[in-house]
Amino acid sequence: MNIFLKTEDEIELMRKANRLVGKTLGVISKHVRPGVTTLQLDKVAEEFIRDNGAIPTFKGFPNPYGSPFPSSICTSVNDVVVHGIPDDKTVLKEGDIISVDCGALLDGFNGDSCYTFCVGEVTPEIKKLLEVTKTALYLGIENAVAGKHVGDIGAAVQKHCEMYGYGVVRELTGHGIGREMHEDPSVPNYGSRGSGVLLKAGMCIAIEPMITLGARSIGMMPDRWTIKTCDGKPAAHFEHTIAVRRGKAEILSSFDEIEK
């Protein structure tokens, strides 16, 4: 396992890349409404990322099972957990949810963040799923401090989500991040306190709860990217990139632009 601790200068570059991702999600949020296609959202994202001197990291990202990822963002609607491919056939409608996962490479370092948006008014049941998943993300971040372990992050996420009867996806995890989009270590959303890799100051990781309204079973679609819930129930996904510090983690990405 190769875990790269970042210098303060490298963390500053990570911060810039992640702030750009946050701004991109903020721009996308203005376009999330009934009647818009996921391909339209992808075009908005790619243009904004490139206009700001960065490269959309997801575009052309290799796939061990098939073709590279064709788009700049992942657009996962309703029962799609992650890796939904934008297209002109998926039209957002009132009551949908869509998680938009976005990555950008700026000055040699990666930013990565995800937010699940409501399309118009959603049911109270779905609103609750989003609220609990987002809270779980911040509970995970609270545990991402030097001296704790990766298992502390997962345990915090799992405990909170399972308290509400939600499914915690096992097969997909958060990850280290830096010059590469995916670095060691893996950061699962389940686990036992005190287990797994020891967290050290200077580690940069992406924490990303992927939580289902029903059972946690998932399946891969024929495109070899799209991951859906087996029971067809919706899933939520929120992600921040953080720097591990002593005492309190620093969140490098931001939801401010979205929530304004």
Tab-separated table of C-alpha atoms in Angstrom, residues 72-230:
chain	number	residue	atom	x	y	z
A	72	SER	CA	-17.059	14.660	-17.461
A	73	ILE	CA	-19.437	13.927	-14.566
A	74	CYS	CA	-21.382	10.948	-13.239
A	75	THR	CA	-25.139	11.573	-13.187
A	76	SER	CA	-26.898	8.948	-11.058
A	77	VAL	CA	-30.685	9.263	-11.040
A	78	ASN	CA	-32.980	7.639	-8.441
A	79	ASP	CA	-31.988	3.935	-8.145
A	80	VAL	CA	-28.583	4.513	-9.770
A	81	VAL	CA	-26.092	4.477	-6.889
A	82	VAL	CA	-23.013	5.711	-8.782
A	83	HIS	CA	-21.321	6.021	-12.193
A	84	GLY	CA	-24.442	6.935	-14.184
A	85	ILE	CA	-23.426	8.013	-17.709
A	86	PRO	CA	-24.970	11.288	-18.922
A	87	ASP	CA	-27.087	10.926	-22.077
A	88	ASP	CA	-29.831	12.729	-23.995
A	89	LYS	CA	-32.475	10.119	-23.104
A	90	THR	CA	-32.456	10.622	-19.322
A	91	VAL	CA	-34.738	13.613	-18.759
A	92	LEU	CA	-35.086	14.832	-15.180
A	93	LYS	CA	-38.629	14.955	-13.848
A	94	GLU	CA	-40.324	16.365	-10.762
A	95	GLY	CA	-39.661	14.179	-7.714
A	96	ASP	CA	-36.410	12.639	-9.017
A	97	ILE	CA	-33.114	12.764	-7.199
A	98	ILE	CA	-29.783	12.966	-9.007
A	99	SER	CA	-26.340	12.589	-7.528
A	100	VAL	CA	-23.694	14.436	-9.506
A	101	ASP	CA	-20.126	13.242	-8.918
A	102	CYS	CA	-17.471	15.587	-10.273
A	103	GLY	CA	-13.674	15.478	-10.535
A	104	ALA	CA	-11.135	17.976	-11.848
A	105	LEU	CA	-7.370	17.926	-12.312
A	106	LEU	CA	-5.799	21.356	-11.743
A	107	ASP	CA	-2.044	22.039	-11.566
A	108	GLY	CA	-1.281	18.350	-11.126
A	109	PHE	CA	-3.716	17.622	-8.275
A	110	ASN	CA	-7.235	16.212	-8.131
A	111	GLY	CA	-10.493	17.476	-6.695
A	112	ASP	CA	-13.437	15.127	-6.139
A	113	SER	CA	-16.874	15.753	-4.652
A	114	CYS	CA	-20.469	14.601	-5.030
A	115	TYR	CA	-23.877	16.029	-4.115
A	116	THR	CA	-27.354	14.531	-4.407
A	117	PHE	CA	-29.881	17.063	-5.700
A	118	CYS	CA	-33.675	17.057	-5.504
A	119	VAL	CA	-35.479	17.741	-8.762
A	120	GLY	CA	-38.379	19.937	-7.687
A	121	GLU	CA	-40.318	18.527	-4.713
A	122	VAL	CA	-39.414	15.039	-3.512
A	123	THR	CA	-41.249	12.812	-1.046
A	124	PRO	CA	-40.520	13.195	2.690
A	125	GLU	CA	-39.125	9.621	2.658
A	126	ILE	CA	-36.499	10.521	0.047
A	127	LYS	CA	-35.748	13.879	1.688
A	128	LYS	CA	-34.955	11.977	4.892
A	129	LEU	CA	-32.599	9.594	3.048
A	130	LEU	CA	-30.642	12.570	1.691
A	131	GLU	CA	-30.522	14.307	5.060
A	132	VAL	CA	-29.262	11.182	6.875
A	133	THR	CA	-26.646	10.405	4.187
A	134	LYS	CA	-25.294	13.956	4.296
A	135	THR	CA	-25.152	13.930	8.100
A	136	ALA	CA	-23.301	10.592	7.926
A	137	LEU	CA	-20.691	12.212	5.659
A	138	TYR	CA	-19.957	14.863	8.300
A	139	LEU	CA	-19.893	12.242	11.084
A	140	GLY	CA	-17.301	10.360	9.025
A	141	ILE	CA	-15.271	13.562	8.597
A	142	GLU	CA	-15.337	14.167	12.372
A	143	ASN	CA	-13.503	10.857	12.740
A	144	ALA	CA	-10.918	11.586	10.042
A	145	VAL	CA	-8.246	12.895	12.389
A	146	ALA	CA	-4.622	11.915	12.999
A	147	GLY	CA	-4.354	9.026	15.461
A	148	LYS	CA	-7.710	7.461	14.543
A	149	HIS	CA	-8.179	4.707	11.966
A	150	VAL	CA	-10.018	4.315	8.666
A	151	GLY	CA	-12.410	1.970	10.514
A	152	ASP	CA	-13.500	4.868	12.752
A	153	ILE	CA	-14.772	6.745	9.691
A	154	GLY	CA	-16.698	3.736	8.362
A	155	ALA	CA	-18.119	2.849	11.775
A	156	ALA	CA	-19.513	6.377	12.220
A	157	VAL	CA	-21.170	6.353	8.778
A	158	GLN	CA	-22.560	2.823	9.175
A	159	LYS	CA	-23.958	3.325	12.661
A	160	HIS	CA	-25.805	6.506	11.717
A	161	CYS	CA	-27.339	5.151	8.481
A	162	GLU	CA	-28.287	1.713	9.807
A	163	MET	CA	-30.064	3.412	12.725
A	164	TYR	CA	-32.617	4.554	10.118
A	165	GLY	CA	-32.819	1.112	8.466
A	166	TYR	CA	-30.897	2.185	5.351
A	167	GLY	CA	-28.498	0.000	3.377
A	168	VAL	CA	-24.779	0.817	3.439
A	169	VAL	CA	-23.139	-0.174	0.151
A	170	ARG	CA	-20.076	-2.397	0.756
A	171	GLU	CA	-18.608	-2.899	-2.709
A	172	LEU	CA	-17.775	0.774	-3.339
A	173	THR	CA	-15.636	2.912	-1.063
A	174	GLY	CA	-14.021	6.289	-0.588
A	175	HIS	CA	-10.305	6.560	-1.361
A	176	GLY	CA	-7.044	8.392	-1.004
A	177	ILE	CA	-6.589	11.247	-3.464
A	178	GLY	CA	-3.781	13.505	-4.670
A	179	ARG	CA	-1.836	13.463	-7.923
A	180	GLU	CA	-3.982	10.425	-8.801
A	181	MET	CA	-7.762	10.424	-8.549
A	182	HIS	CA	-7.707	7.127	-6.628
A	183	GLU	CA	-4.843	6.493	-4.219
A	184	ASP	CA	-4.466	4.309	-1.144
A	185	PRO	CA	-6.093	3.778	1.268
A	186	SER	CA	-9.653	2.623	0.555
A	187	VAL	CA	-12.152	4.301	2.876
A	188	PRO	CA	-15.191	2.007	3.376
A	189	ASN	CA	-18.501	3.320	4.735
A	190	TYR	CA	-18.684	0.495	7.268
A	191	GLY	CA	-16.233	-0.946	9.755
A	192	SER	CA	-15.131	-1.271	13.357
A	193	ARG	CA	-13.651	1.467	15.493
A	194	GLY	CA	-9.886	1.241	15.851
A	195	SER	CA	-9.485	-1.030	12.796
A	196	GLY	CA	-7.817	-0.428	9.448
A	197	VAL	CA	-5.135	2.022	8.352
A	198	LEU	CA	-3.856	4.522	10.924
A	199	LEU	CA	-4.696	8.090	9.898
A	200	LYS	CA	-1.763	10.522	9.786
A	201	ALA	CA	-1.630	14.283	9.331
A	202	GLY	CA	-1.132	15.107	5.649
A	203	MET	CA	-3.194	12.222	4.290
A	204	CYS	CA	-5.840	13.385	1.798
A	205	ILE	CA	-8.916	11.200	1.401
A	206	ALA	CA	-12.330	11.316	-0.242
A	207	ILE	CA	-15.118	10.214	2.107
A	208	GLU	CA	-18.305	9.282	0.251
A	209	PRO	CA	-21.279	7.522	1.864
A	210	MET	CA	-23.374	5.636	-0.720
A	211	ILE	CA	-26.608	4.789	1.061
A	212	THR	CA	-29.736	2.987	-0.153
A	213	LEU	CA	-33.345	3.417	0.921
A	214	GLY	CA	-33.841	-0.348	0.759
A	215	ALA	CA	-31.452	-3.314	0.734
A	216	ARG	CA	-27.742	-2.670	0.167
A	217	SER	CA	-27.484	-5.114	-2.777
A	218	ILE	CA	-26.268	-3.519	-5.996
A	219	GLY	CA	-25.697	-4.649	-9.576
A	220	MET	CA	-23.725	-3.473	-12.603
A	221	MET	CA	-25.579	-2.607	-15.815
A	222	PRO	CA	-24.506	-3.831	-19.292
A	223	ASP	CA	-22.618	-0.559	-19.949
A	224	ARG	CA	-20.103	-1.827	-17.311
A	225	TRP	CA	-20.288	1.497	-15.441
A	226	THR	CA	-23.773	2.175	-14.088
A	227	ILE	CA	-24.381	0.665	-10.637
A	228	LYS	CA	-28.012	0.303	-9.522
A	229	THR	CA	-29.817	-0.951	-6.433
A	230	CYS	CA	-31.146	-4.487	-6.992
